[in-house]
Short mmCIF file of C-alpha atoms in Angstrom, two decimals:
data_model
loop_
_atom_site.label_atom_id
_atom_site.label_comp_id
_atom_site.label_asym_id
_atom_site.label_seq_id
_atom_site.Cartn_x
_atom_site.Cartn_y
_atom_site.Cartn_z
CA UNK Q 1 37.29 15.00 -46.64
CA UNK Q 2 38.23 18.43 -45.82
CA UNK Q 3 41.41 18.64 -43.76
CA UNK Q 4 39.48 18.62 -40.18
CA UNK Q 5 42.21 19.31 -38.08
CA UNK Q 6 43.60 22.94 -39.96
CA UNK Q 7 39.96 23.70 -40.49
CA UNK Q 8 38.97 23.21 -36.70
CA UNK Q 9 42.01 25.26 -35.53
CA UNK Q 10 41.03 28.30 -37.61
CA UNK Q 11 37.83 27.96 -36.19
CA UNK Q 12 38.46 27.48 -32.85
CA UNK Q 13 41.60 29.76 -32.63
CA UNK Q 14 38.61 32.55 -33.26
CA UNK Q 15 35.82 31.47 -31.83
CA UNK Q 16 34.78 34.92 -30.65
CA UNK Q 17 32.54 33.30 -28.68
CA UNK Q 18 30.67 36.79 -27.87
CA UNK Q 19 29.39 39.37 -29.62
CA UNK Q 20 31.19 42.24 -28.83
CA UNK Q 21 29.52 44.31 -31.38
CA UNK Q 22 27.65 45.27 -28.91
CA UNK Q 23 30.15 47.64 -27.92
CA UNK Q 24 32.14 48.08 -30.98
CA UNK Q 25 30.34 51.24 -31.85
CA UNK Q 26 29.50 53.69 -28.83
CA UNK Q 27 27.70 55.87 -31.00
CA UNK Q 28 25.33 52.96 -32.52
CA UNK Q 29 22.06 52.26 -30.41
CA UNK Q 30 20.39 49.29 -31.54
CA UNK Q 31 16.83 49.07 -30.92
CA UNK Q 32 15.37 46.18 -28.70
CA UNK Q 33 13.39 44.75 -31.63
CA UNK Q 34 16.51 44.74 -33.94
CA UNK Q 35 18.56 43.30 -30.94
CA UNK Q 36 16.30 40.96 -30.47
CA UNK Q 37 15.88 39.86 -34.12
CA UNK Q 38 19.67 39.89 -34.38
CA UNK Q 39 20.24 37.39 -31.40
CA UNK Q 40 17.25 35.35 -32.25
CA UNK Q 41 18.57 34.78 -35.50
CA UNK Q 42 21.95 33.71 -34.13
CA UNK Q 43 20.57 31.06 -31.82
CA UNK Q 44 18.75 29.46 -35.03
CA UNK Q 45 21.38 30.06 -37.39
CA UNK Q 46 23.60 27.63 -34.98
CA UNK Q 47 20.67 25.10 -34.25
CA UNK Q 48 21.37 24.27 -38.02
CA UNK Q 49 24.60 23.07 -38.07
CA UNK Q 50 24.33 20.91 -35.07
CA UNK Q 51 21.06 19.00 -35.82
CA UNK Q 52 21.60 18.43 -39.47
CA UNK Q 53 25.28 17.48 -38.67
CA UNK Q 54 24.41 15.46 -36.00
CA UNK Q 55 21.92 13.43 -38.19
CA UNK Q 56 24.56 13.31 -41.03
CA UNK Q 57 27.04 12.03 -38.71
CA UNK Q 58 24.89 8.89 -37.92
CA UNK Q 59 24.70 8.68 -42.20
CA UNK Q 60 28.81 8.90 -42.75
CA UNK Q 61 29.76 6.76 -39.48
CA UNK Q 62 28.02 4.36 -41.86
CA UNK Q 63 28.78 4.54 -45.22
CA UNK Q 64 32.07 3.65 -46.98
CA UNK Q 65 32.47 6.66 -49.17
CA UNK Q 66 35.91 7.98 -48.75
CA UNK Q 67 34.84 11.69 -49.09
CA UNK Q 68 32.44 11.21 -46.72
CA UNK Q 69 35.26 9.47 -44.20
CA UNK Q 70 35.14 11.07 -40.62
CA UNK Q 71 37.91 12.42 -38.58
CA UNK Q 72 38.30 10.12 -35.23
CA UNK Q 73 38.83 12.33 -31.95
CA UNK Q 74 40.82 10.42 -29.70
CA UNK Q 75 41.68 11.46 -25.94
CA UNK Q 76 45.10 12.31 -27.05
CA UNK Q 77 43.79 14.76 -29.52
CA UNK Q 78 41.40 15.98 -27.51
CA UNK Q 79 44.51 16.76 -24.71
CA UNK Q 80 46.17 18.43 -27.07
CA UNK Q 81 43.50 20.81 -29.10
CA UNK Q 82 43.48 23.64 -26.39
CA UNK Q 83 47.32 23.95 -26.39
CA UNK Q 84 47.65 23.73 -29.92
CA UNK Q 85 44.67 26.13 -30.51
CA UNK Q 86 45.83 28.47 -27.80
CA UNK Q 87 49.27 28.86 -29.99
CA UNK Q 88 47.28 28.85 -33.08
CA UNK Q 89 45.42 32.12 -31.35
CA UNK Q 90 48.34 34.20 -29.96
CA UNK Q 91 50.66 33.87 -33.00
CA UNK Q 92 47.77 34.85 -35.33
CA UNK Q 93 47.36 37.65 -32.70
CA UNK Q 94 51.22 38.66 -33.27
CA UNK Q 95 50.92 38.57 -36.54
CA UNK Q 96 47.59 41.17 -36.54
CA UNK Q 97 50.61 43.28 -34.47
CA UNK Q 98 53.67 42.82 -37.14
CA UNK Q 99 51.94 43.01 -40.22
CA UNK Q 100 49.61 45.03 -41.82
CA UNK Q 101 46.33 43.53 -41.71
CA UNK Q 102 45.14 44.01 -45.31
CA UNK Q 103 48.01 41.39 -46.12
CA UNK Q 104 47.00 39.14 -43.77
CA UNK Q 105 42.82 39.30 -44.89
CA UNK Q 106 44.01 38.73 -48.46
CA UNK Q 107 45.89 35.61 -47.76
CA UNK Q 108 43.32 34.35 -45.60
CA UNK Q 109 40.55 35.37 -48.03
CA UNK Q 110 42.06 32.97 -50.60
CA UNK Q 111 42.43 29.94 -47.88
CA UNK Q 112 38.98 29.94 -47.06
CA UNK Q 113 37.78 31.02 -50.79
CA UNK Q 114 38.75 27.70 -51.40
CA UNK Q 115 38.00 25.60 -48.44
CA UNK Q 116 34.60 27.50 -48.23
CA UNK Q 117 33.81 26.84 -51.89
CA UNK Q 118 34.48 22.82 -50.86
CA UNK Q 119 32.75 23.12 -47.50
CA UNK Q 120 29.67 24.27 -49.26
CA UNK Q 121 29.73 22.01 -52.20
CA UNK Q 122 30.01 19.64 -49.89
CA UNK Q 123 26.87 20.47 -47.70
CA UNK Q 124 24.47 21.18 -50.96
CA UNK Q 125 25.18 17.88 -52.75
CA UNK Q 126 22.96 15.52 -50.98
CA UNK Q 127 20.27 18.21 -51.74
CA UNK Q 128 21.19 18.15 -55.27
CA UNK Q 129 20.34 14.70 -55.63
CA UNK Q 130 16.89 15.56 -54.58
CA UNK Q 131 15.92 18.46 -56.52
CA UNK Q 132 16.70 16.94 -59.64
CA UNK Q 133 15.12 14.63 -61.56
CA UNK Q 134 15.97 10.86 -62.58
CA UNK Q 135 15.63 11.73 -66.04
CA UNK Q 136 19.06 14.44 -65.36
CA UNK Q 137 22.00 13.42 -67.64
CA UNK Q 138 23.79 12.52 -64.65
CA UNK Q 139 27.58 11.79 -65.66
CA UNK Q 140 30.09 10.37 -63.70
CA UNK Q 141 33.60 12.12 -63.84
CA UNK Q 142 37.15 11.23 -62.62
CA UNK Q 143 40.40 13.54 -61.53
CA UNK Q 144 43.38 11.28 -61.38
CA UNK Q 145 47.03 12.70 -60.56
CA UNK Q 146 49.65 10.38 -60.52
CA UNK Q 147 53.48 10.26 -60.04
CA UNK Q 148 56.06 7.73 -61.32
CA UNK Q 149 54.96 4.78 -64.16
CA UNK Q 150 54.64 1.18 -63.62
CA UNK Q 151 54.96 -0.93 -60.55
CA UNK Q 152 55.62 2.56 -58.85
CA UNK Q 153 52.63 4.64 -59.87
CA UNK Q 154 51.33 6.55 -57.30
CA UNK Q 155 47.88 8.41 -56.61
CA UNK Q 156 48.52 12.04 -55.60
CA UNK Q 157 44.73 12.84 -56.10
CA UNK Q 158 42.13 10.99 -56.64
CA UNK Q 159 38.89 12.41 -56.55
CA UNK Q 160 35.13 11.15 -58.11
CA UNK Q 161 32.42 13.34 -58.88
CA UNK Q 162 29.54 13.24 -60.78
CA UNK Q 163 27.53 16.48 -62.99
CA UNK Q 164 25.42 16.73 -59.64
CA UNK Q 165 28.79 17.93 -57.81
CA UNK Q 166 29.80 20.27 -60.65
CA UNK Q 167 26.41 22.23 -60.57
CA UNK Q 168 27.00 22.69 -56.57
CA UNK Q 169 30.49 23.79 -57.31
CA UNK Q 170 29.66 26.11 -59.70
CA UNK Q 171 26.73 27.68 -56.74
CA UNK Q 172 29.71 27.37 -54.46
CA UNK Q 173 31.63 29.51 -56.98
CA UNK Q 174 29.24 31.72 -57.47
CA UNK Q 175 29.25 32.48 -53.80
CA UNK Q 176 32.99 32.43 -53.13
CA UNK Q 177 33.16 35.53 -55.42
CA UNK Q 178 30.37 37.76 -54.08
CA UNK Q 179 32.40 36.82 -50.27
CA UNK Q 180 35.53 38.01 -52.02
CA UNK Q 181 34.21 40.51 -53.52
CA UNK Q 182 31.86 41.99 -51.56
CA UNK Q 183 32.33 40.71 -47.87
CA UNK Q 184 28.60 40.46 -47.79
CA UNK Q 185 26.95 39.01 -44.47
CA UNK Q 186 24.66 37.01 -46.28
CA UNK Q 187 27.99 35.18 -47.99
CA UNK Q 188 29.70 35.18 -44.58
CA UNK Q 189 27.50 33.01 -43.36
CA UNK Q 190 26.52 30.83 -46.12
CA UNK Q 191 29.93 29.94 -45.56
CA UNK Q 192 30.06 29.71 -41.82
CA UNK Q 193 27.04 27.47 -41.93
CA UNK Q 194 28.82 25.52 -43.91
CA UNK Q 195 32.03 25.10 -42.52
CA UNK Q 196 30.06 24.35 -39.28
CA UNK Q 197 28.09 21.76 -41.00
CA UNK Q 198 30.60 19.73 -42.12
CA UNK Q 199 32.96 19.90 -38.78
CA UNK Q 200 30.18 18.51 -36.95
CA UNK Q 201 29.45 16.04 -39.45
CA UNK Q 202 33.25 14.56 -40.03
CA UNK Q 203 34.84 15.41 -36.22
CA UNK Q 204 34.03 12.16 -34.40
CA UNK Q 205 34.46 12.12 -30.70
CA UNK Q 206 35.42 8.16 -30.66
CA UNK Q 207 33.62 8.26 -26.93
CA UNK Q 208 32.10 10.45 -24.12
CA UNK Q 209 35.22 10.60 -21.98
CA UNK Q 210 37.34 12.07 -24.99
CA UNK Q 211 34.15 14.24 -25.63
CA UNK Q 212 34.41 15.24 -22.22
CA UNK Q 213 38.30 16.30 -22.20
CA UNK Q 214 38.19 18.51 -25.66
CA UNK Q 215 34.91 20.32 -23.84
CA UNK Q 216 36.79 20.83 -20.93
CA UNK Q 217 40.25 21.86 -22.23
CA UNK Q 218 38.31 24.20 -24.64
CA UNK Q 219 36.19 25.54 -21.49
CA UNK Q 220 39.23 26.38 -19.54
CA UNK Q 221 41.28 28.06 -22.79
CA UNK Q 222 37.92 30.12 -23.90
CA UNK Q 223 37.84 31.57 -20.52
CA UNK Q 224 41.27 32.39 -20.08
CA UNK Q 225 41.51 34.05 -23.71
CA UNK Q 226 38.41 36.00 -23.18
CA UNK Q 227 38.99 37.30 -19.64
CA UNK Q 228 42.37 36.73 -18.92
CA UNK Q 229 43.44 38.85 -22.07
CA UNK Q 230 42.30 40.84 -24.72
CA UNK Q 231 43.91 38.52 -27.66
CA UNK Q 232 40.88 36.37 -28.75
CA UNK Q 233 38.45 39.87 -29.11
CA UNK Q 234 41.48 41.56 -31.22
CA UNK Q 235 41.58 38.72 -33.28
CA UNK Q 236 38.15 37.93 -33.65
CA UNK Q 237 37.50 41.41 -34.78
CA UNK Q 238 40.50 42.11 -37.22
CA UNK Q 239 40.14 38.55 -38.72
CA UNK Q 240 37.81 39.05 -41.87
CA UNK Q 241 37.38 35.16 -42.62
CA UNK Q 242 33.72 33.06 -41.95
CA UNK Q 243 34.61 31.66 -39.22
CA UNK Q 244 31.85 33.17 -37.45
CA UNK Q 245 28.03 33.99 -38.02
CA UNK Q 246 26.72 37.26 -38.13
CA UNK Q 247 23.44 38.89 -37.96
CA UNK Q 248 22.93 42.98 -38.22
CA UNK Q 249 20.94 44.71 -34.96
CA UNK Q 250 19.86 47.47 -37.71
CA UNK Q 251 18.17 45.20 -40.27
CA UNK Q 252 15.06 46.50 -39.31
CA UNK Q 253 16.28 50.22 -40.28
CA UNK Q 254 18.93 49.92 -42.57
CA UNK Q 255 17.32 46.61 -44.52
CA UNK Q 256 20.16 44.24 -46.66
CA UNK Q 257 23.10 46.95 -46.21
CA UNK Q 258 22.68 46.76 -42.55
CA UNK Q 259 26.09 46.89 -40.42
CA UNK Q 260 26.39 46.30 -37.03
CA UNK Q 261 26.37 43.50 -36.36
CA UNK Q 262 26.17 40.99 -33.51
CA UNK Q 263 28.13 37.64 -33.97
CA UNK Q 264 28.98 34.19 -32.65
CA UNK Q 265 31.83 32.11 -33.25
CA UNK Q 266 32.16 29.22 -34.58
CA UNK Q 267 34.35 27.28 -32.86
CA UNK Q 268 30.89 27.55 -30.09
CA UNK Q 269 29.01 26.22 -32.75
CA UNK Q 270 31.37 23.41 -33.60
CA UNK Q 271 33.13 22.28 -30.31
CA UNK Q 272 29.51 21.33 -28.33
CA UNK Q 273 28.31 20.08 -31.69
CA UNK Q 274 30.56 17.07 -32.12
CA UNK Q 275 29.67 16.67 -28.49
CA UNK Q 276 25.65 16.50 -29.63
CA UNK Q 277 26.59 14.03 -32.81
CA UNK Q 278 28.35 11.79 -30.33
CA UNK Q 279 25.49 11.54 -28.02
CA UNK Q 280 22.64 11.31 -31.27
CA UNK Q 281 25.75 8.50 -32.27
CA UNK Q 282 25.01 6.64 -28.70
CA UNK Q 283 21.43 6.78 -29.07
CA UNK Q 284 21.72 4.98 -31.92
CA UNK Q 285 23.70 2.54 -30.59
CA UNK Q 286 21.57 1.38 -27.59
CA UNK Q 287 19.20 0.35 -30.67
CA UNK Q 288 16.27 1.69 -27.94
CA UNK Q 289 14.56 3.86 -30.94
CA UNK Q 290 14.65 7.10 -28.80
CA UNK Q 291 16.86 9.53 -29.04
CA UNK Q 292 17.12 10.80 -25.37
CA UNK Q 293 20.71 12.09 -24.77
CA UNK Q 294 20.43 13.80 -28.56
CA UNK Q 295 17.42 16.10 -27.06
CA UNK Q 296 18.51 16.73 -24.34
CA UNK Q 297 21.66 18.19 -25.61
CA UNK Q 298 19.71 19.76 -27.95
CA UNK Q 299 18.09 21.81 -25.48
CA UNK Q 300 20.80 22.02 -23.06
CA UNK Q 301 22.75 23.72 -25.80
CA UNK Q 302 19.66 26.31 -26.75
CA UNK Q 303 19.55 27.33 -22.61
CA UNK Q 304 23.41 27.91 -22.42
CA UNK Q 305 23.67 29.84 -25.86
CA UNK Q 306 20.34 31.89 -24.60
CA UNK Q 307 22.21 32.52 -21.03
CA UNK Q 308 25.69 33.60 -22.93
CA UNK Q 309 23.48 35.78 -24.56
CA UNK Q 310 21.30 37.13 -21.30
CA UNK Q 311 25.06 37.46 -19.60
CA UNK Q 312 26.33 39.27 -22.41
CA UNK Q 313 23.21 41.80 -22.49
CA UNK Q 314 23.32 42.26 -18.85
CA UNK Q 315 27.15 42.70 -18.74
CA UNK Q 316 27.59 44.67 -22.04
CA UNK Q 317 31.02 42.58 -22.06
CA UNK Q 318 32.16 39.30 -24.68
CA UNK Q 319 31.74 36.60 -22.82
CA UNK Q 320 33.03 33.04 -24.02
CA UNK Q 321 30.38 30.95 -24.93
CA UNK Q 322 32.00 27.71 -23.89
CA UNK Q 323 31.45 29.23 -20.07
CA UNK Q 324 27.91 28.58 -20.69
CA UNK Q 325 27.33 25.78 -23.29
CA UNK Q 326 30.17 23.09 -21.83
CA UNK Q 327 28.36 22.99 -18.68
CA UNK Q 328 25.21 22.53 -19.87
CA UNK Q 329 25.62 20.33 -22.84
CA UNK Q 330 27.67 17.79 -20.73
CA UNK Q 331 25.48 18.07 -17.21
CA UNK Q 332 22.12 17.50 -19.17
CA UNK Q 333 23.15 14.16 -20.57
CA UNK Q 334 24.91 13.15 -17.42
CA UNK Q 335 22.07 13.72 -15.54
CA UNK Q 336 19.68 11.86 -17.58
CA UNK Q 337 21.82 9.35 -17.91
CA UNK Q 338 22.27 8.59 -14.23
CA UNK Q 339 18.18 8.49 -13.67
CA UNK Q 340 17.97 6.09 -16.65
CA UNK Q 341 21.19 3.84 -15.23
CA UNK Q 342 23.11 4.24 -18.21
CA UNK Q 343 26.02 6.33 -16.79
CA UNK Q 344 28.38 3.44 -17.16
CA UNK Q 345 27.35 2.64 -20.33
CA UNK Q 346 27.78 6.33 -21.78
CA UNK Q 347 31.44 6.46 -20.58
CA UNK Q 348 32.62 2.90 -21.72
#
């Protein structure tokens, strides 16, 4: 798999978690309509991720693939994330202060070139399978790296694909260069979506409690870095990487070359969806056919990404997401749960 842990940092170390274009250009007045379009758009854009995730994290908890293999969460990770993330945040926020930030955009351009170009292979392969047909010369391909001869041979890499995977790495490609190139929106968030996708699909919370610890260690660090300072907003808007979806408020006027934009990180797209596969994991598990505490997360997470958004109108201030959605997404559940009598049996 990808690795999970870098790739969750870089999210989460910007997950702007607000959209402070609103106020990044005085002079720009975006029309309710294109407002209103551009935050819509958000909201559905992240729906995506989680709920096709989520159902693809049921798939891979199951199958034996080893590029499919998830990432377990345990408590102790989970303890950790917001201190490690919270370093993560303010050295990449020194660094946007020592060095020039053109240096900085190209190396990180490259990083996720690559990862972005795997993360969306990745996410379009399954789909591949679909769209062509049986009859496709479908052939089956091998990269082996080795070290040493003999007894002591050892795999570096070892990595099976098939023509299927080639075609979506070529798309990928394809892509990767117009985001390099370009920096176009539309790329952006191809990307994002992907990234997204797969952390939600390979992060496995290994139970509710540890689910419960990342939110709330991520709650208490988005707030801080949000309010308490104004690191995570200088980051989030000098860091030209897709870690974060964007949607233009003057599409309506300006059409494709639209740009300013509104956007959402992330790491609030990410952090309560692992939380949402969990619970779709749990359903599952009580073998009951419905899927109760996946819904209801669901739409727990809709109402607190809709309120961040209402706040953030209102206020005309970033606000961190998590503030909203960790709330929500864990309080739903809980309280269905404890009307249906399975509280004890969610947090075993």
């Amino acid at each position: 798999g990808l690795n999970a842990a870098a790739v969750l940092d870089a999210l989460n170390a910007t997950d702007s978690n607000g959209t402070e274009a609103l106020n990044a250009t005085a002079k720009f007045v975006a029309t309710p309509e294109g407002t209103a379009l551009a935050y819509g758009s958000l909201v559905f854009m992240a729906l995506l991720p989680i709920f096709f995730g989520a159902l693809r994290s049921v798939r891979c908890s199951k199958s034996k693939n080893s590029a499919d293999m998830p990432e377990t969460i345990t408590s102790r990770d989970a303890a950790r994330f917001p201190i490690i993330a919270s370093c993560t945040l303010f050295g990449l926020y020194l660094f946007f202060k020592v060095f020039s930030q053109e240096y900085i955009n190209l190396l990180l351009s490259v990083y996720f070139f690559v990862l972005g170009v795997l993360a969306l292979s990745h996410t379009m392969s399954p789909l591949m399978s679909r769209i062509f047909p049986d009859s496709f010369p479908n052939k089956q391909y091998q990269l082996l790296f080795t070290q040493g001869s003999g007894e002591s041979k050892e795999e570096i890499v070892n990595y099976e694909f098939d023509t299927k995977n080639l075609v979506c790495l070529v798309i990928s490609s394809v892509v990767g260069v117009w985001y390099l190139l370009k920096k176009h929106w539309i790329a952006n968030n191809l990307f994002g979506l992907a990234f997204a996708l797969n952390g939600v699909e390979l992060l496995h919370l290994n139970n509710v409690s540890t689910g419960c610890i990342l939110l709330g260690g991520l709650f208490v660090y988005d707030v801080f870095w949000v309010f308490g300072t104004n690191v995570m907003v200088t980051v989030a808007k000098s860091f030209e990487a897709p870690i974060k979806l964007v949607f233009p408020q003057d599409l309506l006027e300006k059409g494709l070359e639209a740009s300013n934009f509104a956007m959402l990180g992330l790491g609030d797209i990410v952090i309560p969806g692992i939380f949402i596969a969990l619970l779709l994991r749990f359903d599952v598990s009580l073998k009951k056919n419905s899927r109760t505490y996946f819904y209801s997360s669901f739409l727990a997470y809709i109402f607190g990404l809709g309120l961040t958004i209402f706040v953030m109108h209102t206020f005309k201030h970033a606000q961190p997401a998590l503030l909203y959605l960790v709330p929500a997404c864990v309080g739903f559940p809980v309280i269905v749960a404890l009307f249906n009598g399975e509280l004890t049996e969610m947090f075993r």
